[in-house]
Amino acid sequence: MSDDLKKGLEGVIVAESELSVIDGDAGKLVYRGYTIEDLAKGASYEEVLYLLWHGYLPNRDELSEFKEAMVAAREVDDDVISTVRQLAEADENPMAALRTAVSMLSAFDPAPEDAEPTDETVNLETGRRITAKIPTIIAAFTRIRDGKDPVDPRDDLDHAANFLYMLNGEEPDDVLADVFDQALVLHADHGLNASTFSAITTASTLSDVHSAVTSAIGTLKGPLHGGANQDVMEMLKEVDDAESDPLDWVKNALDEGRRVSGFGHRVYNVKDPRAKILGERSKELGEAAGTLKWYEMSTTIEDYLMEEKGLAPNVDFYSASTYYQMGIPIDIYTPIFAMSRVGGWVAHVFEYIEDNRLIRPRARYVGAKPEDTTFVPLDER
């Protein structure tokens, strides 16, 4: 590999953004100037959406109007739900089902067909509708797959609480709603990650917002980007089912050459700040349930890998046990990631196309040269 080749575009600057910044050495994540700690502690997911999409935190009236618009967009057309039902009954992968359903939403979207691709108002409204409907799709898919009827969204619950209500058929208590809302805030944006880059690459062609989000979902479906928290929880369950000491388990796993999920990150060189926050919430949920099993198992593995291998946990490591203790099915962890990150995808699409340039990288050709080949007609081959 030549010195100037940046495989995977690592370290290559392709855009300027005001949305989020990561300091991987200090373990800092900032949305539009606000630390993730302040936002996770004091702002709802709806407030963070407003911040990402509009550039500032809303006042009470602005937030109320924004939430009303989100609530009004939650319902999904019956034809889309019918397709979701077919996918669920066919036991489709949850991320593949979400990708298909979001693409299908465009057929029923009220945006003017003759709208310019860069129309800020139209794109904002479209992005808001997609963001509002994704929880409805995920909840419906999960319930249908489990042999239950979908639950209609309610107009008196916030984004996070409404999803848990649609998923479980009962209103969540304040603690669960708060923890889930905080998880959505933590996952809302994270720089120019792979799925976000897919979204803006699609948007740079002046395609539509549905196509951009569908591209992003398809990218997040890949196990090198999404799915790590699902792997973490499967790992923790393996330790628990084996009734093994977590310290012995992780030592044996490493001796066998296994990769321990939830550790290391392409950007962070220290502990992911989001992991710190979710670790605390995982502990709180365990205390409320009367058992710290999952939290203590996680911290034992974390302490060993930090001390012996210098590996720090990422957000997936503690979101796994947090979601599990909330009763969320393991295989919809990645769709929930999409449910949150769509806010960032949409924001980056808005930002990029304001000063759009078609994303068109080049590859260095290292194949055969014409002087080294001779064309042979078909009949002579």
PDB file of N, CA and C in Angstrom, residues 60-108:
ATOM      1  N   ARG A  60     -39.282  26.979  25.428  1.00  0.00           N
ATOM      2  CA  ARG A  60     -40.412  26.120  25.748  1.00  0.00           C
ATOM      3  C   ARG A  60     -41.467  26.107  24.637  1.00  0.00           C
ATOM      4  N   ASP A  61     -41.781  27.282  24.075  1.00  0.00           N
ATOM      5  CA  ASP A  61     -42.794  27.342  23.018  1.00  0.00           C
ATOM      6  C   ASP A  61     -42.326  26.635  21.748  1.00  0.00           C
ATOM      7  N   GLU A  62     -41.063  26.852  21.392  1.00  0.00           N
ATOM      8  CA  GLU A  62     -40.523  26.200  20.200  1.00  0.00           C
ATOM      9  C   GLU A  62     -40.500  24.686  20.365  1.00  0.00           C
ATOM     10  N   LEU A  63     -40.136  24.230  21.550  1.00  0.00           N
ATOM     11  CA  LEU A  63     -40.107  22.792  21.803  1.00  0.00           C
ATOM     12  C   LEU A  63     -41.508  22.200  21.745  1.00  0.00           C
ATOM     13  N   SER A  64     -42.474  22.903  22.310  1.00  0.00           N
ATOM     14  CA  SER A  64     -43.853  22.412  22.302  1.00  0.00           C
ATOM     15  C   SER A  64     -44.372  22.269  20.873  1.00  0.00           C
ATOM     16  N   GLU A  65     -44.108  23.265  20.049  1.00  0.00           N
ATOM     17  CA  GLU A  65     -44.545  23.218  18.652  1.00  0.00           C
ATOM     18  C   GLU A  65     -43.842  22.088  17.901  1.00  0.00           C
ATOM     19  N   PHE A  66     -42.560  21.912  18.176  1.00  0.00           N
ATOM     20  CA  PHE A  66     -41.781  20.863  17.513  1.00  0.00           C
ATOM     21  C   PHE A  66     -42.301  19.481  17.908  1.00  0.00           C
ATOM     22  N   LYS A  67     -42.564  19.283  19.187  1.00  0.00           N
ATOM     23  CA  LYS A  67     -43.059  17.991  19.654  1.00  0.00           C
ATOM     24  C   LYS A  67     -44.434  17.681  19.078  1.00  0.00           C
ATOM     25  N   GLU A  68     -45.267  18.694  18.950  1.00  0.00           N
ATOM     26  CA  GLU A  68     -46.584  18.487  18.357  1.00  0.00           C
ATOM     27  C   GLU A  68     -46.463  18.011  16.918  1.00  0.00           C
ATOM     28  N   ALA A  69     -45.516  18.597  16.180  1.00  0.00           N
ATOM     29  CA  ALA A  69     -45.307  18.195  14.789  1.00  0.00           C
ATOM     30  C   ALA A  69     -44.774  16.765  14.713  1.00  0.00           C
ATOM     31  N   MET A  70     -43.909  16.409  15.638  1.00  0.00           N
ATOM     32  CA  MET A  70     -43.390  15.036  15.680  1.00  0.00           C
ATOM     33  C   MET A  70     -44.514  14.049  15.984  1.00  0.00           C
ATOM     34  N   VAL A  71     -45.328  14.370  16.974  1.00  0.00           N
ATOM     35  CA  VAL A  71     -46.432  13.490  17.353  1.00  0.00           C
ATOM     36  C   VAL A  71     -47.389  13.285  16.188  1.00  0.00           C
ATOM     37  N   ALA A  72     -47.677  14.360  15.468  1.00  0.00           N
ATOM     38  CA  ALA A  72     -48.617  14.294  14.355  1.00  0.00           C
ATOM     39  C   ALA A  72     -48.120  13.408  13.219  1.00  0.00           C
ATOM     40  N   ALA A  73     -46.823  13.146  13.191  1.00  0.00           N
ATOM     41  CA  ALA A  73     -46.235  12.362  12.092  1.00  0.00           C
ATOM     42  C   ALA A  73     -45.964  10.911  12.458  1.00  0.00           C
ATOM     43  N   ARG A  74     -46.378  10.463  13.638  1.00  0.00           N
ATOM     44  CA  ARG A  74     -46.013   9.123  14.106  1.00  0.00           C
ATOM     45  C   ARG A  74     -46.705   7.986  13.364  1.00  0.00           C
ATOM     46  N   GLU A  75     -47.933   8.189  12.956  1.00  0.00           N
ATOM     47  CA  GLU A  75     -48.671   7.098  12.339  1.00  0.00           C
ATOM     48  C   GLU A  75     -48.069   6.723  10.990  1.00  0.00           C
ATOM     49  N   VAL A  76     -48.112   5.434  10.693  1.00  0.00           N
ATOM     50  CA  VAL A  76     -47.554   4.896   9.453  1.00  0.00           C
ATOM     51  C   VAL A  76     -48.690   4.348   8.604  1.00  0.00           C
ATOM     52  N   ASP A  77     -48.644   4.599   7.313  1.00  0.00           N
ATOM     53  CA  ASP A  77     -49.691   4.168   6.401  1.00  0.00           C
ATOM     54  C   ASP A  77     -49.920   2.657   6.507  1.00  0.00           C
ATOM     55  N   ASP A  78     -51.186   2.264   6.364  1.00  0.00           N
ATOM     56  CA  ASP A  78     -51.563   0.850   6.495  1.00  0.00           C
ATOM     57  C   ASP A  78     -50.814  -0.047   5.510  1.00  0.00           C
ATOM     58  N   ASP A  79     -50.556   0.467   4.313  1.00  0.00           N
ATOM     59  CA  ASP A  79     -49.852  -0.351   3.326  1.00  0.00           C
ATOM     60  C   ASP A  79     -48.416  -0.642   3.763  1.00  0.00           C
ATOM     61  N   VAL A  80     -47.792   0.327   4.429  1.00  0.00           N
ATOM     62  CA  VAL A  80     -46.438   0.102   4.938  1.00  0.00           C
ATOM     63  C   VAL A  80     -46.474  -0.919   6.067  1.00  0.00           C
ATOM     64  N   ILE A  81     -47.444  -0.782   6.968  1.00  0.00           N
ATOM     65  CA  ILE A  81     -47.580  -1.745   8.062  1.00  0.00           C
ATOM     66  C   ILE A  81     -47.864  -3.146   7.516  1.00  0.00           C
ATOM     67  N   SER A  82     -48.633  -3.225   6.429  1.00  0.00           N
ATOM     68  CA  SER A  82     -48.901  -4.517   5.797  1.00  0.00           C
ATOM     69  C   SER A  82     -47.605  -5.163   5.312  1.00  0.00           C
ATOM     70  N   THR A  83     -46.734  -4.355   4.730  1.00  0.00           N
ATOM     71  CA  THR A  83     -45.434  -4.869   4.293  1.00  0.00           C
ATOM     72  C   THR A  83     -44.582  -5.271   5.488  1.00  0.00           C
ATOM     73  N   VAL A  84     -44.607  -4.454   6.542  1.00  0.00           N
ATOM     74  CA  VAL A  84     -43.880  -4.794   7.764  1.00  0.00           C
ATOM     75  C   VAL A  84     -44.369  -6.136   8.315  1.00  0.00           C
ATOM     76  N   ARG A  85     -45.687  -6.355   8.236  1.00  0.00           N
ATOM     77  CA  ARG A  85     -46.254  -7.623   8.702  1.00  0.00           C
ATOM     78  C   ARG A  85     -45.695  -8.797   7.878  1.00  0.00           C
ATOM     79  N   GLN A  86     -45.648  -8.638   6.566  1.00  0.00           N
ATOM     80  CA  GLN A  86     -45.121  -9.700   5.720  1.00  0.00           C
ATOM     81  C   GLN A  86     -43.657  -9.988   6.058  1.00  0.00           C
ATOM     82  N   LEU A  87     -42.893  -8.948   6.289  1.00  0.00           N
ATOM     83  CA  LEU A  87     -41.476  -9.121   6.617  1.00  0.00           C
ATOM     84  C   LEU A  87     -41.303  -9.796   7.974  1.00  0.00           C
ATOM     85  N   ALA A  88     -42.136  -9.397   8.944  1.00  0.00           N
ATOM     86  CA  ALA A  88     -42.051  -9.997  10.277  1.00  0.00           C
ATOM     87  C   ALA A  88     -42.425 -11.470  10.242  1.00  0.00           C
ATOM     88  N   GLU A  89     -43.486 -11.781   9.507  1.00  0.00           N
ATOM     89  CA  GLU A  89     -43.937 -13.172   9.424  1.00  0.00           C
ATOM     90  C   GLU A  89     -42.954 -14.041   8.647  1.00  0.00           C
ATOM     91  N   ALA A  90     -42.163 -13.407   7.790  1.00  0.00           N
ATOM     92  CA  ALA A  90     -41.123 -14.138   7.058  1.00  0.00           C
ATOM     93  C   ALA A  90     -39.814 -14.204   7.845  1.00  0.00           C
ATOM     94  N   ASP A  91     -39.839 -13.665   9.073  1.00  0.00           N
ATOM     95  CA  ASP A  91     -38.672 -13.665   9.955  1.00  0.00           C
ATOM     96  C   ASP A  91     -37.487 -12.951   9.317  1.00  0.00           C
ATOM     97  N   GLU A  92     -37.775 -11.823   8.678  1.00  0.00           N
ATOM     98  CA  GLU A  92     -36.726 -11.006   8.067  1.00  0.00           C
ATOM     99  C   GLU A  92     -35.831 -10.404   9.155  1.00  0.00           C
ATOM    100  N   ASN A  93     -34.586 -10.148   8.799  1.00  0.00           N
ATOM    101  CA  ASN A  93     -33.678  -9.440   9.700  1.00  0.00           C
ATOM    102  C   ASN A  93     -34.282  -8.076  10.050  1.00  0.00           C
ATOM    103  N   PRO A  94     -34.308  -7.689  11.327  1.00  0.00           N
ATOM    104  CA  PRO A  94     -34.952  -6.421  11.718  1.00  0.00           C
ATOM    105  C   PRO A  94     -34.405  -5.196  10.991  1.00  0.00           C
ATOM    106  N   MET A  95     -33.099  -5.149  10.751  1.00  0.00           N
ATOM    107  CA  MET A  95     -32.545  -3.990  10.048  1.00  0.00           C
ATOM    108  C   MET A  95     -32.933  -4.003   8.570  1.00  0.00           C
ATOM    109  N   ALA A  96     -33.006  -5.170   7.974  1.00  0.00           N
ATOM    110  CA  ALA A  96     -33.454  -5.260   6.588  1.00  0.00           C
ATOM    111  C   ALA A  96     -34.906  -4.836   6.477  1.00  0.00           C
ATOM    112  N   ALA A  97     -35.713  -5.230   7.467  1.00  0.00           N
ATOM    113  CA  ALA A  97     -37.120  -4.832   7.468  1.00  0.00           C
ATOM    114  C   ALA A  97     -37.251  -3.319   7.611  1.00  0.00           C
ATOM    115  N   LEU A  98     -36.459  -2.738   8.492  1.00  0.00           N
ATOM    116  CA  LEU A  98     -36.502  -1.280   8.677  1.00  0.00           C
ATOM    117  C   LEU A  98     -36.069  -0.558   7.412  1.00  0.00           C
ATOM    118  N   ARG A  99     -35.026  -1.052   6.783  1.00  0.00           N
ATOM    119  CA  ARG A  99     -34.545  -0.457   5.533  1.00  0.00           C
ATOM    120  C   ARG A  99     -35.637  -0.458   4.466  1.00  0.00           C
ATOM    121  N   THR A 100     -36.327  -1.576   4.329  1.00  0.00           N
ATOM    122  CA  THR A 100     -37.392  -1.699   3.330  1.00  0.00           C
ATOM    123  C   THR A 100     -38.552  -0.764   3.651  1.00  0.00           C
ATOM    124  N   ALA A 101     -38.952  -0.729   4.920  1.00  0.00           N
ATOM    125  CA  ALA A 101     -40.096   0.087   5.320  1.00  0.00           C
ATOM    126  C   ALA A 101     -39.815   1.575   5.154  1.00  0.00           C
ATOM    127  N   VAL A 102     -38.624   2.013   5.517  1.00  0.00           N
ATOM    128  CA  VAL A 102     -38.287   3.438   5.376  1.00  0.00           C
ATOM    129  C   VAL A 102     -38.266   3.839   3.912  1.00  0.00           C
ATOM    130  N   SER A 103     -37.743   2.973   3.066  1.00  0.00           N
ATOM    131  CA  SER A 103     -37.771   3.255   1.634  1.00  0.00           C
ATOM    132  C   SER A 103     -39.206   3.377   1.140  1.00  0.00           C
ATOM    133  N   MET A 104     -40.067   2.508   1.644  1.00  0.00           N
ATOM    134  CA  MET A 104     -41.466   2.510   1.221  1.00  0.00           C
ATOM    135  C   MET A 104     -42.218   3.754   1.694  1.00  0.00           C
ATOM    136  N   LEU A 105     -41.772   4.350   2.789  1.00  0.00           N
ATOM    137  CA  LEU A 105     -42.437   5.556   3.296  1.00  0.00           C
ATOM    138  C   LEU A 105     -42.507   6.658   2.252  1.00  0.00           C
ATOM    139  N   SER A 106     -41.551   6.690   1.362  1.00  0.00           N
ATOM    140  CA  SER A 106     -41.512   7.768   0.375  1.00  0.00           C
ATOM    141  C   SER A 106     -42.738   7.768  -0.530  1.00  0.00           C
ATOM    142  N   ALA A 107     -43.332   6.580  -0.729  1.00  0.00           N
ATOM    143  CA  ALA A 107     -44.506   6.488  -1.613  1.00  0.00           C
ATOM    144  C   ALA A 107     -45.719   7.182  -1.014  1.00  0.00           C
ATOM    145  N   PHE A 108     -45.708   7.394   0.293  1.00  0.00           N
ATOM    146  CA  PHE A 108     -46.864   7.980   0.971  1.00  0.00           C
ATOM    147  C   PHE A 108     -46.534   9.334   1.604  1.00  0.00           C
TER     148      PHE A 108
END
